[in-house]
XYZ file of C-alpha atoms in Angstrom:
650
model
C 4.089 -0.858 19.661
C 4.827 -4.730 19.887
C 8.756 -4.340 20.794
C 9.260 -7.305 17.958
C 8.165 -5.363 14.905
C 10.914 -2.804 15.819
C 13.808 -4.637 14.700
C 17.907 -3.141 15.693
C 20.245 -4.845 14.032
C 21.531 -3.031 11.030
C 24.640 -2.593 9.374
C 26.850 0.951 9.695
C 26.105 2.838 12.369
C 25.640 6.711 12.346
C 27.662 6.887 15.326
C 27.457 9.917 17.921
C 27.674 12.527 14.867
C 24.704 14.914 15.566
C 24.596 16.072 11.761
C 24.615 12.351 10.559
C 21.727 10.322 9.447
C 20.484 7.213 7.921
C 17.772 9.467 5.978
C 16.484 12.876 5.047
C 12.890 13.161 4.748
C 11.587 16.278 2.886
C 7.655 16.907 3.127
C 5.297 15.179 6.319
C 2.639 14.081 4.031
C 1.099 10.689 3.341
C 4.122 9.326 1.396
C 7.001 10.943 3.718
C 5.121 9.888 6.810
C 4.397 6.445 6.283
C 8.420 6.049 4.725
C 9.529 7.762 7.993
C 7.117 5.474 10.465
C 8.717 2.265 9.154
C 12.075 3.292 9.222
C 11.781 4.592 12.441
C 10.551 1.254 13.769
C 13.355 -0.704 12.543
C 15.611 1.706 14.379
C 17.279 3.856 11.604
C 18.333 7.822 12.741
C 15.845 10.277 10.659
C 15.730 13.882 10.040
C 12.131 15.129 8.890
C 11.300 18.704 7.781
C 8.281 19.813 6.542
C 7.539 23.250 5.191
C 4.068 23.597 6.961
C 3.989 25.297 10.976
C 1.508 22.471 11.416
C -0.176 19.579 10.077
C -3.234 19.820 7.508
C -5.922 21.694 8.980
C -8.229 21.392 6.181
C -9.004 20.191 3.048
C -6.560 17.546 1.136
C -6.570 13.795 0.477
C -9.266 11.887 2.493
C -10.151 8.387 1.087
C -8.349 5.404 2.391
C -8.728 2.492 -0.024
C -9.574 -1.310 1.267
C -5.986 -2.714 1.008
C -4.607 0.644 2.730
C -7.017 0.211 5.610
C -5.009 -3.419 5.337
C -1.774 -1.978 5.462
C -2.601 0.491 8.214
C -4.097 -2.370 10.311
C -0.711 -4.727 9.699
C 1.006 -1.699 11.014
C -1.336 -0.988 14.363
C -2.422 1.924 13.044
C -6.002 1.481 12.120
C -7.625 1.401 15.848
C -6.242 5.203 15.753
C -7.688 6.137 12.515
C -11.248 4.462 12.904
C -11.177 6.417 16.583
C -12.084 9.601 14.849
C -14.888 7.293 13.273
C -14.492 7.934 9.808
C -17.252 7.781 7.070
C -17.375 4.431 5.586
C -18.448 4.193 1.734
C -20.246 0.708 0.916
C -21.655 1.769 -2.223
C -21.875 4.349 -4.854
C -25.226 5.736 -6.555
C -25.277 7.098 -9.995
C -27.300 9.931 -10.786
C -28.390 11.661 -14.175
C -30.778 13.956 -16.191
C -34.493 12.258 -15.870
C -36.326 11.812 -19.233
C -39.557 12.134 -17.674
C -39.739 14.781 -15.067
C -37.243 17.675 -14.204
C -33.546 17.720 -12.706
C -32.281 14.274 -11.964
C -32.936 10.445 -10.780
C -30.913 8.081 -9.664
C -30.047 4.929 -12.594
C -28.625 2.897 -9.737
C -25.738 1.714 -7.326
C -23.006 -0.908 -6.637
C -20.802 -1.305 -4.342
C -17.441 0.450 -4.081
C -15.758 -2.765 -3.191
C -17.360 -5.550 -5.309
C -17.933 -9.162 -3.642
C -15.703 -10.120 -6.374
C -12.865 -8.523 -4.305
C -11.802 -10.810 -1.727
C -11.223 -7.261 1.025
C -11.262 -7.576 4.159
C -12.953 -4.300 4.233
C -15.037 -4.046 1.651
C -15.772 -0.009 2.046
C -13.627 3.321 1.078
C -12.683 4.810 4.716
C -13.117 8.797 4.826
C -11.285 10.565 7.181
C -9.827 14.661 6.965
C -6.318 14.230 6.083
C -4.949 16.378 8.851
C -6.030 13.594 11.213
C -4.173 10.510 9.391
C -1.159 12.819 9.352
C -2.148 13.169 13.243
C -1.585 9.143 13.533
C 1.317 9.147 12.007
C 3.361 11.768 13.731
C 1.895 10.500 17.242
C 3.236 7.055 16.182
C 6.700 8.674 15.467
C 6.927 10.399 18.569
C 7.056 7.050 20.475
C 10.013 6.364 18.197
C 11.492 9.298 19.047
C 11.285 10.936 15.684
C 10.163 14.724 16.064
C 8.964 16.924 12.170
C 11.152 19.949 12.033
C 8.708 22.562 11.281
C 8.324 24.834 9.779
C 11.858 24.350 7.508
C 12.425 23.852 3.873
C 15.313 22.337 1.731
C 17.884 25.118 0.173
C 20.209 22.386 -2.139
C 22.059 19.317 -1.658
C 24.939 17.248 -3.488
C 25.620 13.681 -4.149
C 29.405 12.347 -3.637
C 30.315 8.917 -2.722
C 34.134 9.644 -3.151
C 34.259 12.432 -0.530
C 31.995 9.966 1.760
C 31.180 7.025 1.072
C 28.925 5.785 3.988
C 27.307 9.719 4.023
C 27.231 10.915 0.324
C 24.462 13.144 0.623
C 24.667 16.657 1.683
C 21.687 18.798 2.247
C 21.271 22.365 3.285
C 17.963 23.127 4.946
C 16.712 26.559 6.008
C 13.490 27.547 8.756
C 11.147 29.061 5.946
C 11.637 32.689 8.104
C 15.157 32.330 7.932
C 16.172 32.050 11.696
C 18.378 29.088 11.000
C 20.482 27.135 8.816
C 21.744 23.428 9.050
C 23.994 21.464 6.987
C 23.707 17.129 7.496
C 24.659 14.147 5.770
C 22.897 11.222 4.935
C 22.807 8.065 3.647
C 19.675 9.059 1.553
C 17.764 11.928 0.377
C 13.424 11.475 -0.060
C 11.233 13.916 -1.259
C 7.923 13.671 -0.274
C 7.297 17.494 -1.242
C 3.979 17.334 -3.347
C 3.804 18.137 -6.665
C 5.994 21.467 -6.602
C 9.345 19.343 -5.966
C 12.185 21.367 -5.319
C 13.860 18.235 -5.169
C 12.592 17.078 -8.496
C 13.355 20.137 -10.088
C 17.225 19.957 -9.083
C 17.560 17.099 -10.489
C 16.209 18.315 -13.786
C 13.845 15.358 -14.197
C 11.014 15.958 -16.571
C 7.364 15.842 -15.794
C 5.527 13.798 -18.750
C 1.774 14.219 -19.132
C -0.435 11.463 -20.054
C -3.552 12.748 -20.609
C -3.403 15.904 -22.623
C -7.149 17.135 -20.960
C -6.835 19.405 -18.449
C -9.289 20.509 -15.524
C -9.882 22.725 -13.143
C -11.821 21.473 -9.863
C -13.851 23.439 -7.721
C -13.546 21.094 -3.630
C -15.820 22.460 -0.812
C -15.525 20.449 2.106
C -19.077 21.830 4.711
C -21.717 20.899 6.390
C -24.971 21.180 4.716
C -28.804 20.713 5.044
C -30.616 18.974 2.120
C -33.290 16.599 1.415
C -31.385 14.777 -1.607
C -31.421 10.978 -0.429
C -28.087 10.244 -0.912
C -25.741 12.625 0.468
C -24.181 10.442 2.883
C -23.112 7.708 -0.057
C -20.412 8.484 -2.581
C -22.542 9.985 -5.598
C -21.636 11.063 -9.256
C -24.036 13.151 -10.194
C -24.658 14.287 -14.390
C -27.126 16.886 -14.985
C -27.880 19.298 -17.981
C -26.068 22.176 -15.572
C -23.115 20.626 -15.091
C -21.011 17.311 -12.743
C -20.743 16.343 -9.348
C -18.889 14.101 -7.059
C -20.264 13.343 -3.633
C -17.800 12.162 -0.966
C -19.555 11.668 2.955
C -16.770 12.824 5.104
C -16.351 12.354 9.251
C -18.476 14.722 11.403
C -21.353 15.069 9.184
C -19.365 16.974 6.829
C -19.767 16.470 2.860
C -17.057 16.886 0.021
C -18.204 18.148 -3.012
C -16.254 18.053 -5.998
C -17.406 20.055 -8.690
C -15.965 20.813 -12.603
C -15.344 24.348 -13.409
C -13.370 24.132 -16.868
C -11.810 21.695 -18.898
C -9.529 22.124 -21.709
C -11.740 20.348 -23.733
C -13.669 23.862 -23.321
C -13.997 26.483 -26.270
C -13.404 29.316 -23.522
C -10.349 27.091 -21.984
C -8.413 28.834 -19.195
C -6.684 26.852 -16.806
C -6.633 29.848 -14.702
C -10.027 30.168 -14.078
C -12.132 30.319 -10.978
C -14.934 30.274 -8.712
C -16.446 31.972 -5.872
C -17.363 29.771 -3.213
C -20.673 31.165 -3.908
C -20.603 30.336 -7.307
C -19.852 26.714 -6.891
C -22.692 26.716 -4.347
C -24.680 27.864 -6.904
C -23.785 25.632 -9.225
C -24.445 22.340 -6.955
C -27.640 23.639 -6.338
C -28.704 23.924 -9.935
C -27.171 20.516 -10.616
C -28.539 19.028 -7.642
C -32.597 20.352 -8.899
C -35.021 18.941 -7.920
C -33.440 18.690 -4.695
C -32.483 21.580 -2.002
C -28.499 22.386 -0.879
C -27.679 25.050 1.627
C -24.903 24.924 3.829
C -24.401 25.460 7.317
C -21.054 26.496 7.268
C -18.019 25.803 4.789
C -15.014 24.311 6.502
C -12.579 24.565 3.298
C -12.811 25.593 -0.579
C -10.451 25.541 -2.880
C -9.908 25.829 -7.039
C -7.228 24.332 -8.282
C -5.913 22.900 -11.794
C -5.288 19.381 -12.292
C -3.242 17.574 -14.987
C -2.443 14.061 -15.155
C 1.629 14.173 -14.495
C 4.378 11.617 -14.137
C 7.915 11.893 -13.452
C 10.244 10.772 -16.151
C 12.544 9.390 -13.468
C 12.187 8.664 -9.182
C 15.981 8.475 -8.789
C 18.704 9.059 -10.907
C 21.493 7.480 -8.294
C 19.615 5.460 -5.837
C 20.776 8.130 -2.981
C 17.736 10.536 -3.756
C 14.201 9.108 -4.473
C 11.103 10.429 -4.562
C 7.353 9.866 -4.202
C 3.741 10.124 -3.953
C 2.829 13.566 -5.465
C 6.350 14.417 -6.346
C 6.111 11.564 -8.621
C 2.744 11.050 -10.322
C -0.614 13.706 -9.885
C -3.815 13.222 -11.370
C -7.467 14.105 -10.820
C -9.254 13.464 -7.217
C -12.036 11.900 -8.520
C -10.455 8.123 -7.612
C -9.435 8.933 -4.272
C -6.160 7.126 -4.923
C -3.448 9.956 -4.455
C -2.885 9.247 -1.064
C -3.089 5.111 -1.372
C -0.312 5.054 -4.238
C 1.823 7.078 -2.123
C 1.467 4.902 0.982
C 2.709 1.805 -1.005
C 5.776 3.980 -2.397
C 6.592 4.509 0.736
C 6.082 1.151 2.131
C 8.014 -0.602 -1.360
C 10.750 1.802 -0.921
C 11.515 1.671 3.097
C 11.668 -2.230 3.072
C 14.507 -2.118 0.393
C 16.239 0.432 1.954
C 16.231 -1.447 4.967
C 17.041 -4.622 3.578
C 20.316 -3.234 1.761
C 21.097 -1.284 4.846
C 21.055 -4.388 7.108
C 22.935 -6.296 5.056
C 20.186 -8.701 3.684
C 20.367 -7.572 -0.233
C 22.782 -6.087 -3.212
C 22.766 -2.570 -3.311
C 20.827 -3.166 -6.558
C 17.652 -3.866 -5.017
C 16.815 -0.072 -4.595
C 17.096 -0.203 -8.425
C 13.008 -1.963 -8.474
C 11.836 0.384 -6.558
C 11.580 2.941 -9.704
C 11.009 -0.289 -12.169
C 7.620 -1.054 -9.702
C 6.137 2.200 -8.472
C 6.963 4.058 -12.071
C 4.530 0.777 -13.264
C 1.805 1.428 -10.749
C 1.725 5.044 -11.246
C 1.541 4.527 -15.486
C -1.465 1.661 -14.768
C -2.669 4.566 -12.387
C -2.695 7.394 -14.983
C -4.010 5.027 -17.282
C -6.811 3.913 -15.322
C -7.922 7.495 -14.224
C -8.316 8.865 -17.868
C -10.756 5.679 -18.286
C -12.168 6.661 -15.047
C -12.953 10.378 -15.950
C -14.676 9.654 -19.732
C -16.781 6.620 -17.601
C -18.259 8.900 -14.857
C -18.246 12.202 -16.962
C -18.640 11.798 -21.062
C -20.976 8.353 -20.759
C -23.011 8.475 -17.845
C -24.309 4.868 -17.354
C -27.204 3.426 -18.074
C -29.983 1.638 -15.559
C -29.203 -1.717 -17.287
C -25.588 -1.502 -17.098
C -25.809 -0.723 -13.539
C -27.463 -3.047 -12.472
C -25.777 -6.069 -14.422
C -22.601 -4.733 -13.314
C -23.840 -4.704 -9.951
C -25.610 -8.671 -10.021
C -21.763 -9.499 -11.912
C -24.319 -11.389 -14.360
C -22.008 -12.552 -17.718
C -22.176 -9.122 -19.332
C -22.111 -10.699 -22.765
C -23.737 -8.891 -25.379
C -25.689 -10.240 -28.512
C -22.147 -11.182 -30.342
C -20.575 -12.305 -26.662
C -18.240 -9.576 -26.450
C -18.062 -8.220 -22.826
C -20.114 -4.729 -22.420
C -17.106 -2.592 -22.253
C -18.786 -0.805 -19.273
C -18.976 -3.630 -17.776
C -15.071 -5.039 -18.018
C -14.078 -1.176 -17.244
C -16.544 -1.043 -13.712
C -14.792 -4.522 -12.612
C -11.343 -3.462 -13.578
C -11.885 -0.108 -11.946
C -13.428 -1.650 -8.570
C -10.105 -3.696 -8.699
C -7.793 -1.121 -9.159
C -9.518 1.600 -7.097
C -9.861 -0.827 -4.123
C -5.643 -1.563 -4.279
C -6.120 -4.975 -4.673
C -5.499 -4.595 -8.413
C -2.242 -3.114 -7.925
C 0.786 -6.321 -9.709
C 4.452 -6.022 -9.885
C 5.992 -7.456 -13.030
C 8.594 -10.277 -13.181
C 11.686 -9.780 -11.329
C 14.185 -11.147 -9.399
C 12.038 -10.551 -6.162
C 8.666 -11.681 -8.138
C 9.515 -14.822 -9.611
C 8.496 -15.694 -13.264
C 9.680 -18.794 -16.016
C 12.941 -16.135 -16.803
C 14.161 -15.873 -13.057
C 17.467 -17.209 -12.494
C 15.758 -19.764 -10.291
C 14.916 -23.163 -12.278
C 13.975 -25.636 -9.597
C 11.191 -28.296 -11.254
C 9.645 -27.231 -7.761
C 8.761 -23.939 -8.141
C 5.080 -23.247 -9.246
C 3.525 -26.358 -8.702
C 0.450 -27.849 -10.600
C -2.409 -25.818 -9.329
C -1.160 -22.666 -7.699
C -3.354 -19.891 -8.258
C -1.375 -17.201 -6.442
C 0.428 -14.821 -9.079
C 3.652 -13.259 -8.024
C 3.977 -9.690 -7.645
C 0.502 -9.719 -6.357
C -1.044 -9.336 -3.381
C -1.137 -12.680 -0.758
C -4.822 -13.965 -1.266
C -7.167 -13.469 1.996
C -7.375 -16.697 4.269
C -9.128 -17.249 8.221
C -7.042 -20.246 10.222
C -7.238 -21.335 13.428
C -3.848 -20.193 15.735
C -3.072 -23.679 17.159
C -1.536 -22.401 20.741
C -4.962 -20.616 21.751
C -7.558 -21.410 19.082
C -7.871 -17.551 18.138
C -9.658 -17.735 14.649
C -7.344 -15.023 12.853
C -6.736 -13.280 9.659
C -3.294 -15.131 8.461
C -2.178 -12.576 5.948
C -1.842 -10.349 9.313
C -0.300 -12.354 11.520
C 3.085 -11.062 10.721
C 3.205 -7.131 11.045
C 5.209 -4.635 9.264
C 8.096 -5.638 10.512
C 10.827 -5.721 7.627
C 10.659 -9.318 7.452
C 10.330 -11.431 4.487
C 7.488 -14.011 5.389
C 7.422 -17.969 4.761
C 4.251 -19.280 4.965
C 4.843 -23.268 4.820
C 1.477 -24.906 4.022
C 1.822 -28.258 5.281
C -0.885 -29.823 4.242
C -1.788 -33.617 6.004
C 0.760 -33.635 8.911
C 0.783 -37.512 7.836
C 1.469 -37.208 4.651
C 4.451 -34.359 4.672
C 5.786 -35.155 8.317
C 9.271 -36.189 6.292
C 9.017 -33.335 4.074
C 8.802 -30.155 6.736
C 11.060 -32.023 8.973
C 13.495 -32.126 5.978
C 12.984 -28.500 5.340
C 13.725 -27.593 8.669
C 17.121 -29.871 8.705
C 17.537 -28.659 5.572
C 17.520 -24.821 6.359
C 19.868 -25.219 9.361
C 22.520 -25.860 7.235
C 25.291 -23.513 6.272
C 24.685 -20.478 3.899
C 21.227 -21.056 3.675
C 18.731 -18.485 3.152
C 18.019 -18.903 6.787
C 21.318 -19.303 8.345
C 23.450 -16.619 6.176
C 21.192 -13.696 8.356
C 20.985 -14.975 11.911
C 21.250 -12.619 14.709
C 24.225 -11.831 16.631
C 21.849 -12.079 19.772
C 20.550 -15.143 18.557
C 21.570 -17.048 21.929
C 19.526 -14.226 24.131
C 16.483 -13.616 22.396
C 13.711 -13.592 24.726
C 11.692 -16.841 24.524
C 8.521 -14.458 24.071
C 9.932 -13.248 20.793
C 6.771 -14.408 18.530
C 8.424 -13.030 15.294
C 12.168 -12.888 14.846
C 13.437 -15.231 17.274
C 16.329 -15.915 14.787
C 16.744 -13.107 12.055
C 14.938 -10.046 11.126
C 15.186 -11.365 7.417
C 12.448 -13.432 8.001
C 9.529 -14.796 9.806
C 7.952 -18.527 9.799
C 4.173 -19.885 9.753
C 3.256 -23.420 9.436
C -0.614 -23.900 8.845
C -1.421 -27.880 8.708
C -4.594 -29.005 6.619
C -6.298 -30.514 9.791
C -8.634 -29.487 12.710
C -6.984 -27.988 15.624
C -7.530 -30.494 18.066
C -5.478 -33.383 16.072
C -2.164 -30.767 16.257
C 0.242 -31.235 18.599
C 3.310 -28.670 17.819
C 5.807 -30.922 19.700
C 5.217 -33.557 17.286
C 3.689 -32.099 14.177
C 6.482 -29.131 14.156
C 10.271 -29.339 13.896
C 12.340 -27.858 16.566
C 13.416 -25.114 14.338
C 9.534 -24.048 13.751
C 8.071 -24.803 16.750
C 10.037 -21.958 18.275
C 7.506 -19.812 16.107
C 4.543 -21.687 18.044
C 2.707 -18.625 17.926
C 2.701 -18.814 14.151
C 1.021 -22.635 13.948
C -2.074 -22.611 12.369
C -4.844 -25.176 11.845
C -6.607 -25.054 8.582
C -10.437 -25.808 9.729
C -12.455 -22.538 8.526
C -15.002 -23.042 6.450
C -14.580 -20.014 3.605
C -17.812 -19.458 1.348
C -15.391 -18.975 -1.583
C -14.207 -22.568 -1.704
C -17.809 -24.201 -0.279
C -16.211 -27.356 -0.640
C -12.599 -27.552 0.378
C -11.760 -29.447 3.927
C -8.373 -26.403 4.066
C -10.178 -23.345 2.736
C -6.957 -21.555 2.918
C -4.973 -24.052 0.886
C -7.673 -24.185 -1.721
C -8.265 -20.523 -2.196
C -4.229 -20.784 -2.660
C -4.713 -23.811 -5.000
C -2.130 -25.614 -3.119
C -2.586 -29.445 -2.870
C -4.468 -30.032 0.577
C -2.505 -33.498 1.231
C 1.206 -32.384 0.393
C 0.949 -28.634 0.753
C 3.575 -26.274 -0.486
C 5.398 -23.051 0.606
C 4.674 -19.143 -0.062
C 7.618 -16.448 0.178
C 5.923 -12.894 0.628
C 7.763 -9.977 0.359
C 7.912 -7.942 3.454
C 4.850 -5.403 1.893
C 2.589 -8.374 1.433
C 3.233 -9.310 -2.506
C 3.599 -12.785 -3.218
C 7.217 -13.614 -4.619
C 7.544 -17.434 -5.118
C 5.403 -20.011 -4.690
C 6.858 -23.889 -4.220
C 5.755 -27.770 -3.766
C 6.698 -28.948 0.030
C 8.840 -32.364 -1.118
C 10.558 -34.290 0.691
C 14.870 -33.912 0.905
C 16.546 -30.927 -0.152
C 14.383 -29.729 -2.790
C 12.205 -26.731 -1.102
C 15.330 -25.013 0.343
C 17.455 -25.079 -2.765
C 14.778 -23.520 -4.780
C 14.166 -21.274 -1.996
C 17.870 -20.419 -2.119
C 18.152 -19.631 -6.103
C 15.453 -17.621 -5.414
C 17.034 -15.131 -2.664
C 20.016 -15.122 -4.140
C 18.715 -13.391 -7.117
C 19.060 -10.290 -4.565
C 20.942 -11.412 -1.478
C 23.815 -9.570 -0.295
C 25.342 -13.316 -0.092
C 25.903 -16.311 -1.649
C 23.460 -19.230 -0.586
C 23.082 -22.518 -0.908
C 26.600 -23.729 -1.844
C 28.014 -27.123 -1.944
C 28.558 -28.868 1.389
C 31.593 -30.560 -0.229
C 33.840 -27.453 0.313
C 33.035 -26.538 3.689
């Protein structure tokens, strides 16, 4: 792990106290592990229990979504994951009763991550979820973070009078009993699944969406069968019954299969299936084709119901996530996805209030933003279950889904199957997810005003995420992926597009002069080591608050950072960029990354992204003051400090 994502300057210190830490997490799935990884990083003291003896062995989430394979790469993570060399899933095929012969055909395919979508990995990435966790924990272990295993939670309490800096208590037991421990923390998390015991101390309510019900049949094996498509995702209709098809690592396949729904006239949500049964079953479903297995690695029946929780926090001491938060049916593969962006929305914002960069008040979105998500999510899975499994689709839909042709029907209304697949492709891929207006996602009603902010053309939306782009790094003419130059490192991220270096010379050289002045957004959060940070320091050579890139609209070869760049920037060399890749989505831009922005190739502008990627403001570059007082109403919307005040007084 690069030493500079792992920033240690933090405000409070848990001191020598062995029973004192920064956080408690409760539960070493997806959502506690990837809430635990970051905050171990940036140096905070964590105790982890989980109630398991040992990882997942078998069976559980598996599908990692385009923008998580994103996240997981911005982290380091992904070289470890794609090692077990995961099943990738380019398209899906639809299959259905034939009307001329027996059993079923297939009515077509598109692909699971649209061209549309502007991913960088355009595929679903299928891996057993016992080896993700495996990443994870390995990745701790370097941060000397250990899962207590196999212990469980008893109680805990809540007073900020009897401690202020430690108000959370919280008893946890080894599930045999052979010990008992009493710590306090600054926070409580529970990333317990959907059985919180967490949740249920806190009394908060459960409120389901979707009153249909269903119980799933999942055997994960290894089978031998001439149907032509059992290493794509498939969902298969037939007058016997539904399937889902998921390829899995190791020649393994996932079936999913529908046992009951409440919808049924014989209803039981306790019903079941033998694993011979369900075999059964697939193999009548799957006629004329032959299924036999060569061995089952996992089966299970279980009931789902489309759940969310009335509340994530009621105090902004103990939160919750992932599962504990939101279920719904597999059939998306998104369970695991929207808890790896609770975690990551909730571990920046506790480490931004911790370290003294923001108002206690900032923990207050995290509810406002995931509750959002997880409603859209609910929302979009009820759609997804009557598209796939009450109206399977036709040939001609497929395919003019597929070709993205205009979808208008006689009356030029889009085909509704049409606006749902690109919506869905969207959503499901995690590009789709947007965070309403707030004070970190700017919008006409922030308390910012500048005439600046927005300028003509911008086609980046805030609260969503930063838009794709290739540049050119100046210092060693790497072509890279911009939006991952900066790792998961805390940081907020200023991206200054500086257009024609001839054109805003005055303007970035103002910004710069303008930014080193006193209770700026950039000078209120230096380091205290500022003076001693090593020169190879590529990303928070001043303050852990925030990292620069300058990207000119010009070819390489005509930059020279000790002229083009101020002092102040040039010390982030390794974050000067050259705007010369040609991108097929703007064919005709000389800056395809400004373009596919919409910022103004001549006089450029700057982005602020939050430190999980989403896009907060968006300004014009101008020359004086202007760009760093909007830049400063904007922070100090949440800023544990004033900024930007009058010179005058000083």
């Amino acid at each position: 792990m690069d030493e500079s994502m792992t920033p240690r300057e933090r405000v409070g210190n848990t001191g020598t106290a062995s029973n004192k830490y920064d956080i408690v997490i409760i539960g070493a799935g997806p959502v506690g592990l990837l809430l635990s990884t970051c905050l171990a990083r940036w140096g905070y003291k964590i105790k982890h229990i989980d109630n398991r003896p040992e990882p997942t062995k078998t069976g559980r989430a598996d599908g990692i979504q385009p923008r998580s394979l994103d996240l997981l790469r911005n982290m380091g993570l992904k070289p470890a994951i794609m090692k077990h060399q995961p099943a990738k899933v380019y398209e899906v095929a639809f299959w259905d009763p034939s009307t001329t012969a027996k059993g079923i055909h297939r009515t077509g395919t598109w692909a699971s991550c649209p061209s549309f979508i502007d991913a960088r990995y355009p595929f679903t990435t299928l891996l057993h979820q016992g080896l993700i966790e495996r990443v994870f924990i390995a990745d701790l272990e370097k941060n000397g973070v250990e899962i207590q295993r196999p212990w469980t939670i008893k109680g805990f309490t809540t007073d900020e009078t009897a401690d202020p800096e430690f108000p959370v208590e919280v008893d946890l037991e080894h599930v045999d009993g052979k010990g008992r421990e009493t710590v306090r923390a600054r926070y409580l998390f529970s990333g317990e699944g959907a059985r919180s015991f967490v949740r249920e101390q806190l009394k908060i309510g459960i409120k389901h969406k979707d009153p249909i019900a269903h119980v799933w049949g999942v055997m994960d094996g290894v089978v031998e069968t001439n149907f032509p498509d059992i290493k794509m995702k498939c969902t298969i209709h037939s007058e016997h019954g539904s399937i889902m098809v998921i390829p899995r690592e190791n020649n393994m396949v996932r079936l999913y299969i529908q046992i009951a729904s409440s919808t049924d006239k014989d209803w039981n949500p306790r019903k079941t299936a033998t694993e011979e049964e369900v075999q059964n079953s697939a193999k009548k479903i799957l006629q004329p084709y032959t299924i036999t297995w060569e061995r089952v690695e996992w089966y299970s029946v279980y009931p789902i119901g489309q759940g969310i929780a009335d509340k994530y926090t009621l105090d902004h001491r103990v939160f919750m996530g992932g599962d504990a938060c939101h279920t719904h049916s597999p059939k998306a593969g998104q369970g695991m996805n929207t808890a790896f962006l609770d975690a990551l929305n909730l571990a920046w914002k506790i480490h931004h209030v911790e370290a003294g960069f923001a108002d206690r008040s900032l923990l207050h979105s995290y509810e406002s933003e995931r509750k959002l998500v997880a409603e859209n999510l609910l929302d979009f899975d009820a759609k997804y279950a009557a598209l796939f499994s009450q109206r399977p689709p036709a040939a001609t839909d497929v395919a003019a889904a597929t070709a993205q042709s205009s979808g208008k029907d006689a009356e030029g209304e889009e085909n509704q199957f049409i606006k749902t697949f690109k919506e869905s492709c969207e959503f499901t891929s995690g590009y789709g997810v947007a965070y309403n207006p707030n004070s970190l996602n700017w919008s006409p009603s922030h308390p910012a005003k500048s005439s600046v902010i927005n300028p003509r053309g911008n086609k980046l939306r805030t609260g969503r995420i930063l838009i794709n782009s290739n540049v050119t790094r100046v210092v060693d003419a790497n072509v890279v992926h911009l939006e991952q130059e900066i790792p998961v490192n805390g940081s907020f991220r200023i991206y200054i597009f500086a257009g024609n270096p001839s054109v805003t010379k005055q303007a970035i050289d103002d910004f710069a002069q303008n930014m080193n002045k006193k209770s700026t957004f950039f000078t209120a959060y230096l380091r205290s080591d500022v003076e001693s940070v090593s020169h190879h320091e590529h990303h928070n050579p001043h303050s852990h608050f925030l990292t620069f890139c300058t990207i000119f609209a010009s070819k390489r070869s005509s930059i020279e950072i000790s002229n083009h760049v101020p002092r102040l920037l040039a010390r982030y060399r390794d974050h000067v960029y050259a705007d010369d890749i040609w991108d097929h989505r703007v064919p005709d831009a000389r800056a395809a990354a400004h373009a596919k922005m919409g910022l103004d190739q001549e006089k450029g502008g700057v982005v602020v992204v939050r430190p999980d990627g989403y896009v907060g403001i968006v300004t014009g570059l101008v020359e004086g003051s202007g760009t760093v007082d909007a830049l400063n109403e904007y922070f100090s919307a949440f800023c544990s400090k004033k900024l930007g005040e009058p010179l005058a007084h000083i």
